[in-house]
Amino acid sequence: MAITLANPDGLPAIDVYRQVSVATGTRLVFIAGQVAWDGDGVTVGKGDLAAQVEQCYLNIATALAGVGGSFGDVAKLTVHVVDWTPDKMPQLLEGIERASAKLGVTPVPPATLLGVAALDVPEHLVEIEATAVLD
């Protein structure tokens, strides 16, 4: 595995992600922002943030598998949520937990969460982009 995750002393330990990702691999993989489309381009979970987060994570895993990687190779995530408010955190976490169970991993790379006004189509509530490192 080309990624080591850490919470250095002096920074808060966050349950859902680690503060630092150290990459030692040789191939960078940049995954375009993934929305809640299935393989046919149909939106999954209209109006359901948790379902859409889950689909985004599954899409990232599919993209990585296509180039010989896995979710464990993710060095950084950026999450864009439409009309973000802190009360949406339980739904976000539920989606991550459901994806984790399906993928058999606990994805905890460093992440940045951004609230946005809108995404590409009105029914998309979240978009997640990833950077991964492969050996």
Coordinates of C-alpha atoms in Angstrom, one line a residue:
M1 CA 0.0 0.0 0.0
A2 CA 1.4 3.4 -1.0
I3 CA -0.6 5.4 1.6
T4 CA 0.0 5.8 5.3
L5 CA -2.6 7.7 7.3
A6 CA -1.8 9.5 10.5
N7 CA -3.2 11.9 13.2
P8 CA 0.0 13.7 14.4
D9 CA 0.3 14.9 18.0
G10 CA -1.0 18.4 18.3
L11 CA -3.8 18.0 15.8
P12 CA -7.3 16.9 16.8
A13 CA -8.1 13.2 16.2
I14 CA -11.1 13.1 14.0
D15 CA -13.0 9.8 13.7
V16 CA -14.1 10.0 10.1
Y17 CA -10.7 10.9 8.6
R18 CA -7.0 11.3 9.4
Q19 CA -5.3 14.6 9.3
V20 CA -2.3 13.5 7.2
S21 CA -1.7 11.2 4.3
V22 CA 1.8 10.2 3.3
A23 CA 2.1 8.8 -0.2
T24 CA 5.1 6.7 -1.3
G25 CA 3.8 5.3 -4.6
T26 CA 4.9 6.3 -8.0
R27 CA 1.6 6.8 -9.9
L28 CA -0.9 9.6 -9.1
V29 CA -4.5 9.0 -9.9
F30 CA -6.9 12.0 -10.1
I31 CA -10.6 11.0 -10.1
A32 CA -13.1 13.5 -11.4
G33 CA -15.8 14.5 -9.0
Q34 CA -18.2 11.6 -8.7
V35 CA -21.9 12.1 -8.4
A36 CA -24.7 9.6 -7.6
W37 CA -25.0 8.2 -11.1
D38 CA -25.1 4.5 -11.6
G39 CA -23.3 2.8 -14.5
D40 CA -26.1 3.8 -16.9
G41 CA -26.1 7.5 -15.9
V42 CA -29.2 7.3 -13.7
T43 CA -29.2 9.2 -10.5
V44 CA -29.3 7.0 -7.4
G45 CA -31.1 8.2 -4.2
K46 CA -32.9 11.3 -5.4
G47 CA -33.4 13.5 -2.3
D48 CA -31.4 11.1 -0.1
L49 CA -28.0 12.5 0.9
A50 CA -26.8 9.2 2.5
A51 CA -27.7 7.1 -0.6
Q52 CA -25.9 9.6 -2.9
V53 CA -22.8 9.7 -0.7
E54 CA -22.7 5.9 -0.8
Q55 CA -23.0 5.9 -4.6
C56 CA -20.2 8.5 -4.9
Y57 CA -17.8 6.3 -2.8
L58 CA -18.8 3.2 -4.8
N59 CA -18.1 5.1 -8.0
I60 CA -14.7 6.1 -6.7
A61 CA -13.9 2.5 -5.9
T62 CA -15.1 1.5 -9.4
A63 CA -12.8 4.1 -11.0
L64 CA -9.8 2.9 -9.0
A65 CA -10.5 -0.7 -9.7
G66 CA -10.4 0.2 -13.4
V67 CA -6.8 1.4 -13.1
G68 CA -5.6 -1.4 -10.7
G69 CA -6.3 0.4 -7.4
S70 CA -8.6 0.3 -4.5
F71 CA -10.1 2.7 -2.0
G72 CA -7.1 2.0 0.3
D73 CA -5.0 3.9 -2.3
V74 CA -6.9 7.2 -1.8
A75 CA -4.7 9.9 -0.4
K76 CA -7.2 12.8 -0.3
L77 CA -11.0 13.4 -0.8
T78 CA -12.8 16.6 -1.5
V79 CA -16.6 16.5 -0.7
H80 CA -19.0 19.1 -2.1
V81 CA -22.4 19.1 -0.5
V82 CA -25.3 21.3 -1.8
D83 CA -26.6 23.7 0.8
W84 CA -24.4 22.2 3.5
T85 CA -25.4 22.7 7.2
P86 CA -24.0 20.8 10.1
D87 CA -27.3 19.0 10.7
K88 CA -26.6 17.0 7.5
M89 CA -23.5 15.4 9.1
P90 CA -25.4 12.2 10.3
Q91 CA -26.6 11.6 6.7
L92 CA -23.1 12.1 5.3
L93 CA -21.7 9.7 7.8
E94 CA -24.4 7.1 7.2
G95 CA -23.5 7.1 3.5
I96 CA -19.8 6.7 4.3
E97 CA -20.6 3.8 6.7
R98 CA -22.8 2.0 4.1
A99 CA -20.2 2.4 1.4
S100 CA -17.5 1.2 3.9
A101 CA -19.5 -2.0 4.6
K102 CA -20.0 -2.7 0.9
L103 CA -16.3 -2.1 0.1
G104 CA -15.0 -3.9 3.2
V105 CA -12.8 -0.9 4.1
T106 CA -12.9 2.0 6.5
P107 CA -12.1 5.0 4.2
V108 CA -10.4 7.6 6.4
P109 CA -8.0 9.6 4.1
P110 CA -7.8 13.3 4.7
A111 CA -10.9 15.1 3.5
T112 CA -12.1 18.6 2.8
L113 CA -15.9 19.3 3.1
L114 CA -17.2 22.2 1.1
G115 CA -20.8 23.6 1.0
V116 CA -21.8 24.6 -2.5
A117 CA -24.9 26.3 -4.0
A118 CA -25.5 23.7 -6.7
L119 CA -24.0 20.9 -8.7
D120 CA -24.3 19.8 -12.4
V121 CA -27.9 18.7 -12.2
P122 CA -30.6 19.7 -9.6
E123 CA -31.0 16.2 -8.1
H124 CA -27.4 15.8 -7.2
L125 CA -26.8 16.6 -3.6
V126 CA -23.1 15.7 -3.3
E127 CA -20.0 15.3 -5.5
I128 CA -16.8 13.7 -4.3
E129 CA -13.4 13.9 -6.0
A130 CA -10.4 11.8 -5.1
T131 CA -6.6 11.7 -5.4
A132 CA -5.0 8.3 -5.1
V133 CA -1.4 7.0 -5.3
L134 CA -0.5 3.6 -6.6
D135 CA 2.8 1.8 -6.4

